[in-house]
CSV table of C-alpha atoms and ligand atoms in Angstrom, one decimal:
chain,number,residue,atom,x,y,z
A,1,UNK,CA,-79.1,11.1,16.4
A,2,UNK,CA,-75.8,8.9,15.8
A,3,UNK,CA,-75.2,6.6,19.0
A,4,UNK,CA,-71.6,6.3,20.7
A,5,UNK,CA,-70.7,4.2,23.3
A,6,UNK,CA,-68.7,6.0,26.3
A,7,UNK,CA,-66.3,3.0,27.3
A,8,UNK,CA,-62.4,1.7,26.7
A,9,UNK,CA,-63.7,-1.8,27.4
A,10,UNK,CA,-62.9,-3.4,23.8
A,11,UNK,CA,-65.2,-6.3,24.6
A,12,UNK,CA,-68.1,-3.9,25.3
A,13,UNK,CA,-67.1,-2.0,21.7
A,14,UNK,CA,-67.0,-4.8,20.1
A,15,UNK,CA,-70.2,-6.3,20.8
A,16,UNK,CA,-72.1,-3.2,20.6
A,17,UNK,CA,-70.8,-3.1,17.2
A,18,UNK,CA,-71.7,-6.3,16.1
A,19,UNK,CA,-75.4,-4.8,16.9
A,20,UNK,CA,-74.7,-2.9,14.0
A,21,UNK,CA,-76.2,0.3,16.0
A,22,UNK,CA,-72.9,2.4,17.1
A,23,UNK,CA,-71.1,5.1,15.1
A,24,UNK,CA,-68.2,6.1,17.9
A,25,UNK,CA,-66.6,5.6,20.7
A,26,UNK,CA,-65.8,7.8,23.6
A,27,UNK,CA,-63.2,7.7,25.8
A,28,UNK,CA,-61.6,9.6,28.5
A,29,UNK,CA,-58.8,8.9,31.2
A,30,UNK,CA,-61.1,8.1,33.4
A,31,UNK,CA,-62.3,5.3,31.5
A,32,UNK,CA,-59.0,4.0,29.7
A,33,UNK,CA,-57.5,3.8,33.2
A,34,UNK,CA,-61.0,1.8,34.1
A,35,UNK,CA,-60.8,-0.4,31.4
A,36,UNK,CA,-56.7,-0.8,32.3
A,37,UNK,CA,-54.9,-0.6,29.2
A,38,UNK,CA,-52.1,1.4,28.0
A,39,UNK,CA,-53.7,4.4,26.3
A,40,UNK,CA,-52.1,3.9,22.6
A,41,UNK,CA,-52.7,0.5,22.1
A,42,UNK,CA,-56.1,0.5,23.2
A,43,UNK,CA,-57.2,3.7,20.8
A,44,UNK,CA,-55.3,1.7,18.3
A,45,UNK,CA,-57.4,-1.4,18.5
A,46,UNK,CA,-60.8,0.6,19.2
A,47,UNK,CA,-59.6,2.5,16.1
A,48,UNK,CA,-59.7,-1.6,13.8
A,49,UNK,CA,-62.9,-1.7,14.5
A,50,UNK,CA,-65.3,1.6,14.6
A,51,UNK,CA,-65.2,5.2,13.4
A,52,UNK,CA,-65.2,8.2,15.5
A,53,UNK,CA,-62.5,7.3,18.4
A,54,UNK,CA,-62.5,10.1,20.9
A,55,UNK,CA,-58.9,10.2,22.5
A,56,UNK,CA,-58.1,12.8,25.0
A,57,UNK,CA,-55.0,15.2,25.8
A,58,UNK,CA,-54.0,14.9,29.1
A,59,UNK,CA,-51.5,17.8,29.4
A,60,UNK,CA,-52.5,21.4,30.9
A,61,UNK,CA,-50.4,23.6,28.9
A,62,UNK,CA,-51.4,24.6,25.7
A,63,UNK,CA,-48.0,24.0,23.4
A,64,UNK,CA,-48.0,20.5,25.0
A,65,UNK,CA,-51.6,20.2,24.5
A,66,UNK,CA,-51.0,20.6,20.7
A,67,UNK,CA,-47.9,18.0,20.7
A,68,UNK,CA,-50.1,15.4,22.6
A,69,UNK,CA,-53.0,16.4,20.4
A,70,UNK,CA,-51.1,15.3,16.9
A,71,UNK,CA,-49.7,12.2,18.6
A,72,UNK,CA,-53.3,11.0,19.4
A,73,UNK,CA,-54.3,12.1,15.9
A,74,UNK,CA,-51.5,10.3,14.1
A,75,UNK,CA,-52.6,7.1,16.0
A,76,UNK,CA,-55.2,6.3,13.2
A,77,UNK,CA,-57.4,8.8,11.3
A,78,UNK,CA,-60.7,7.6,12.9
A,79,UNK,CA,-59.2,9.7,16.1
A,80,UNK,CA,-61.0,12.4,17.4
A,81,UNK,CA,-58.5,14.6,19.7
A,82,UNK,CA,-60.7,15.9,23.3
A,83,UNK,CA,-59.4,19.1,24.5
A,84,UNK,CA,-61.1,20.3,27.7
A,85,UNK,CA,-62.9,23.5,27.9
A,86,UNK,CA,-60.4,25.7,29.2
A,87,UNK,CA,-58.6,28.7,27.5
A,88,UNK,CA,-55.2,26.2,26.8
A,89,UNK,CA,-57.6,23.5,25.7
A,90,UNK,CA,-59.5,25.1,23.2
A,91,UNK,CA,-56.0,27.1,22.6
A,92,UNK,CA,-54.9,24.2,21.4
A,93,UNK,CA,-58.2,22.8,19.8
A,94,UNK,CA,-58.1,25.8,17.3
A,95,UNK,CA,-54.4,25.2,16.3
A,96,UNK,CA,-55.6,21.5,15.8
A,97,UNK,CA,-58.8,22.3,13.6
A,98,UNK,CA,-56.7,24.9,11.9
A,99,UNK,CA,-54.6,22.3,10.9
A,100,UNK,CA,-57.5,19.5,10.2
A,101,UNK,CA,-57.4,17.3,13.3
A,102,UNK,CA,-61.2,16.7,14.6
A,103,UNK,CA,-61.6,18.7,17.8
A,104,UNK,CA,-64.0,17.5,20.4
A,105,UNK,CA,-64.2,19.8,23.2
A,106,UNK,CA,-64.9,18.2,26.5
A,107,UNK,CA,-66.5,19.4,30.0
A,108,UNK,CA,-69.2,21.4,28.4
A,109,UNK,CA,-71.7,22.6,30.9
A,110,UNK,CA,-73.1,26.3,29.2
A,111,UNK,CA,-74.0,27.4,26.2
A,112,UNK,CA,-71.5,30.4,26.2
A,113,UNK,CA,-69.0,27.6,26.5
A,114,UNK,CA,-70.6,26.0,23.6
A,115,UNK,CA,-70.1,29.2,21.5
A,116,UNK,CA,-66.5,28.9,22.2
A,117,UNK,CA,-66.3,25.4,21.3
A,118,UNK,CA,-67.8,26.9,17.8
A,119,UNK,CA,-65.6,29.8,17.8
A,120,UNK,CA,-61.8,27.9,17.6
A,121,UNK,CA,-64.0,25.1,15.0
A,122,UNK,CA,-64.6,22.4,17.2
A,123,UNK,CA,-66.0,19.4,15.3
A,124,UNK,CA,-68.0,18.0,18.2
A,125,UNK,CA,-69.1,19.7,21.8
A,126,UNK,CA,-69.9,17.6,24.3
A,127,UNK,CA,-71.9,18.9,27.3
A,128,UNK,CA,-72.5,16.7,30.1
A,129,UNK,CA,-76.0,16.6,31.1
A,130,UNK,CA,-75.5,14.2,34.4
A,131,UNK,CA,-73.2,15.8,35.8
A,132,UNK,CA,-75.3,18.8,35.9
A,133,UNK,CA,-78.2,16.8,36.8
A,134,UNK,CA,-75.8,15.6,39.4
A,135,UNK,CA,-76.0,19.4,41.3
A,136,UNK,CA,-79.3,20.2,40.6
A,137,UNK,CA,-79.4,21.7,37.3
A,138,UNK,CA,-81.2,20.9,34.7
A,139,UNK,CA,-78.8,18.9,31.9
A,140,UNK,CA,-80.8,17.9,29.4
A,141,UNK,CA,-82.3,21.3,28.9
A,142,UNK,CA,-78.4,23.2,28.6
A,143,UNK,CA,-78.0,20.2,25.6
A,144,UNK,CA,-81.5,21.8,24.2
A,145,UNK,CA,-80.3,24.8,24.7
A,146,UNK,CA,-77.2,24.3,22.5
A,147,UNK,CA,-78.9,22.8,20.3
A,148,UNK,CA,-81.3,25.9,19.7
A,149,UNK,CA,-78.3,28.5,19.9
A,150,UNK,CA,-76.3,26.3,17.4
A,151,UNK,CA,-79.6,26.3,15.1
A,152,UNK,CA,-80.6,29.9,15.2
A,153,UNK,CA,-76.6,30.9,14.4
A,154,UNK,CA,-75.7,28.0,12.2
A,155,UNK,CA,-72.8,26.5,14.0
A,156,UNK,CA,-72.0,23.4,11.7
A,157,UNK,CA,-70.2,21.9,15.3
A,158,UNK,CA,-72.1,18.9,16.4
A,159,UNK,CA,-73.8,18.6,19.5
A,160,UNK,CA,-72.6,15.3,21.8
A,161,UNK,CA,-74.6,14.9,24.4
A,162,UNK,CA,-73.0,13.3,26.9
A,163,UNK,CA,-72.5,12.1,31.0
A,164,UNK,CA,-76.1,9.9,29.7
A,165,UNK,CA,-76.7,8.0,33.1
A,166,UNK,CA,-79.9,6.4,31.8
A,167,UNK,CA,-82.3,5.7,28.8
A,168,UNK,CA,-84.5,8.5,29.3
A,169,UNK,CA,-81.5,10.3,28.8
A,170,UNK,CA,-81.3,9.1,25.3
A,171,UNK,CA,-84.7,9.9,24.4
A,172,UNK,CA,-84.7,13.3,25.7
A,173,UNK,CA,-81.7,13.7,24.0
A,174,UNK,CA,-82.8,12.9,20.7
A,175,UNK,CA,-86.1,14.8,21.3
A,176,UNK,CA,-83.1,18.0,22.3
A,177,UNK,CA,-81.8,17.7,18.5
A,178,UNK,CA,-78.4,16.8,19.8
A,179,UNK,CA,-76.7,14.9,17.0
A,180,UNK,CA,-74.6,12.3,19.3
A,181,UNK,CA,-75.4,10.4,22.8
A,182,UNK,CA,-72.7,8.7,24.3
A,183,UNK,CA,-73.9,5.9,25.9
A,184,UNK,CA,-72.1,3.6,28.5
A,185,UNK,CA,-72.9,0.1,27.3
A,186,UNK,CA,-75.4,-0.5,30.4
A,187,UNK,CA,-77.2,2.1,29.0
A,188,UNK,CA,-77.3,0.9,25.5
A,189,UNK,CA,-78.2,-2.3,26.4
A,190,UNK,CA,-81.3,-1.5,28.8
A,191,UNK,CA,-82.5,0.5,25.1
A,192,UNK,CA,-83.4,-2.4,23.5
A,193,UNK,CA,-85.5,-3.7,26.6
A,194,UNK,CA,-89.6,-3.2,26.7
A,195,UNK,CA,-91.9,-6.1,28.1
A,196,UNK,CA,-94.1,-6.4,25.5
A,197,UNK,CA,-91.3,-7.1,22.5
A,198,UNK,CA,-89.9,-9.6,25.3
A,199,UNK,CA,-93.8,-10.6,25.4
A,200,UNK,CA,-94.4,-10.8,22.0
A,201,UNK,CA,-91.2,-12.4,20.8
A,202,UNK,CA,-91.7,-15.4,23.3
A,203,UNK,CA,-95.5,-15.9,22.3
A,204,UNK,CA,-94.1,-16.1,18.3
A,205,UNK,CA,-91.9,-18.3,19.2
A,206,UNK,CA,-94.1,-20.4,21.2
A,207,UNK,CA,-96.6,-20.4,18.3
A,208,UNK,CA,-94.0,-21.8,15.8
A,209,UNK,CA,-93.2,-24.4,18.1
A,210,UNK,CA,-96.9,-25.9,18.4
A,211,UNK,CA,-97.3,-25.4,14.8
A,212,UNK,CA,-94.0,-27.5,14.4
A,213,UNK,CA,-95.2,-30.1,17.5
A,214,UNK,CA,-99.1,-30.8,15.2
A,215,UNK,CA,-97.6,-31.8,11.7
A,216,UNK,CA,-97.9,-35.1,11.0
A,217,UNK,CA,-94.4,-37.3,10.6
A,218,UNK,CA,-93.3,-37.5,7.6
A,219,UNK,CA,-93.7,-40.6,5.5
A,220,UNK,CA,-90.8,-43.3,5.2
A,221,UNK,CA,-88.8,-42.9,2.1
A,222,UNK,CA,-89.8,-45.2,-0.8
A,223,UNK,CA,-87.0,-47.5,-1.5
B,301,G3P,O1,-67.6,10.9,28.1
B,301,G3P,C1,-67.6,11.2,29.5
B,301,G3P,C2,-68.9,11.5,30.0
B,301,G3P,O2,-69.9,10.8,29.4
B,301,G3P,C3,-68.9,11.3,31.5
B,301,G3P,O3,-69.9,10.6,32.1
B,301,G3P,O4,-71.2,9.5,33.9
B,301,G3P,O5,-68.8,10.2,34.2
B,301,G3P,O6,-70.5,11.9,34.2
B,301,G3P,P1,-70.1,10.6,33.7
């Protein structure tokens, strides 16, 4: 399972990718107008420095989905255009993927909307497992769900889990079969934590120090 981070916060992006453990980025109004940039310039500089940029359309219609949707996508080619999961978003989605644009379809909360995500060629679905979580329903299992459907028909789309809220998220994700998490970059960060490689590293360290601490000092130079 490739990890993306789920933020417009360059800073974030580019630290996570100096981890070396990202493959994307996701982004959504919501977040670019959190992170408070102007849309193009900040998918543009995401864009310098990682793969996979999800960028979404913001208009409602379908005809002005599709103009929006090659704007984004002429940005850089590491843009992935969002469409929502409505009939004028994936409308426009198939019209996009007809024509080679990366679709990823967006508010994804069934797996008959998953299907349709398939059907108009959608590179990437992304169902939101804390949102549902959010109303009672069980999100993780609608991404194993998705997973199994897409499996037992061979849909080549890829299966994005996202709305991931906490690290367990991840793991169940991963043990799902989806073949993305999005991560926000709290999230990310609190996977690297476990006490006893926080523990362990400290007690390594203090070892090398005390072996460092009992050799002798070296002997003056000979002139
Ligand atoms: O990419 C957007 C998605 O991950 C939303 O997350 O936490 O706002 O439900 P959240």
């Amino acid at each position: 399972m490739k990890l993306f981070l789920d933020t417009a916060v360059y800073e974030e992006i580019e630290e996570a990718v100096g981890w070396g453990v990202i493959d994307g980025v996701t982004t959504n109004p919501t977040l670019i107008a959190k992170a408070g940039h102007d849309h193009e310039e900040q998918v543009k500089r995401i864009c310098q420095i990682i793969g996979n940029v999800s960028a979404e359309v913001v208009s409602e219609k379908r005809d002005d989905m599709i103009v929006e949707g090659r704007r984004l996508a002429s940005w850089h080619r590491n843009v992935i255009v969002k469409v929502p999961m409505t009939p004028d978003g994936l409308a426009a989605g198939k019209v996009l993927a007809v024509e080679g644009t990366r679709v990823n379809v967006t508010l994804c909360f069934s797996v008959n909307q998953a299907l349709l995500s398939a059907a108009i060629g959608a590179y990437i679905v992304s169902p939101f497992a804390g949102r549902l979580d959010d109303i009672n329903e069980d999100g993780m299992k609608v991404v194993a769900d998705i997973v199994a459907a897409y499996r037992q028909q061979e849909i080549k789309t890829l299966v994005l889990a996202a709305s991931m809220r906490n690290p367990m998220h991840v793991t169940q994700a991963a043990l799902a079969g989806a073949d993305i998490a999005t991560l926000p970059f709290s999230v990310l960060k609190q996977m690297f934590n476990h006490p006893l490689t926080e523990a362990g590293q400290k007690r390594f360290l203090d070892d090398y120090r005390k072996t460092q601490e009992a050799k002798p000092a070296a002997a003056p130079a000979k002139r």
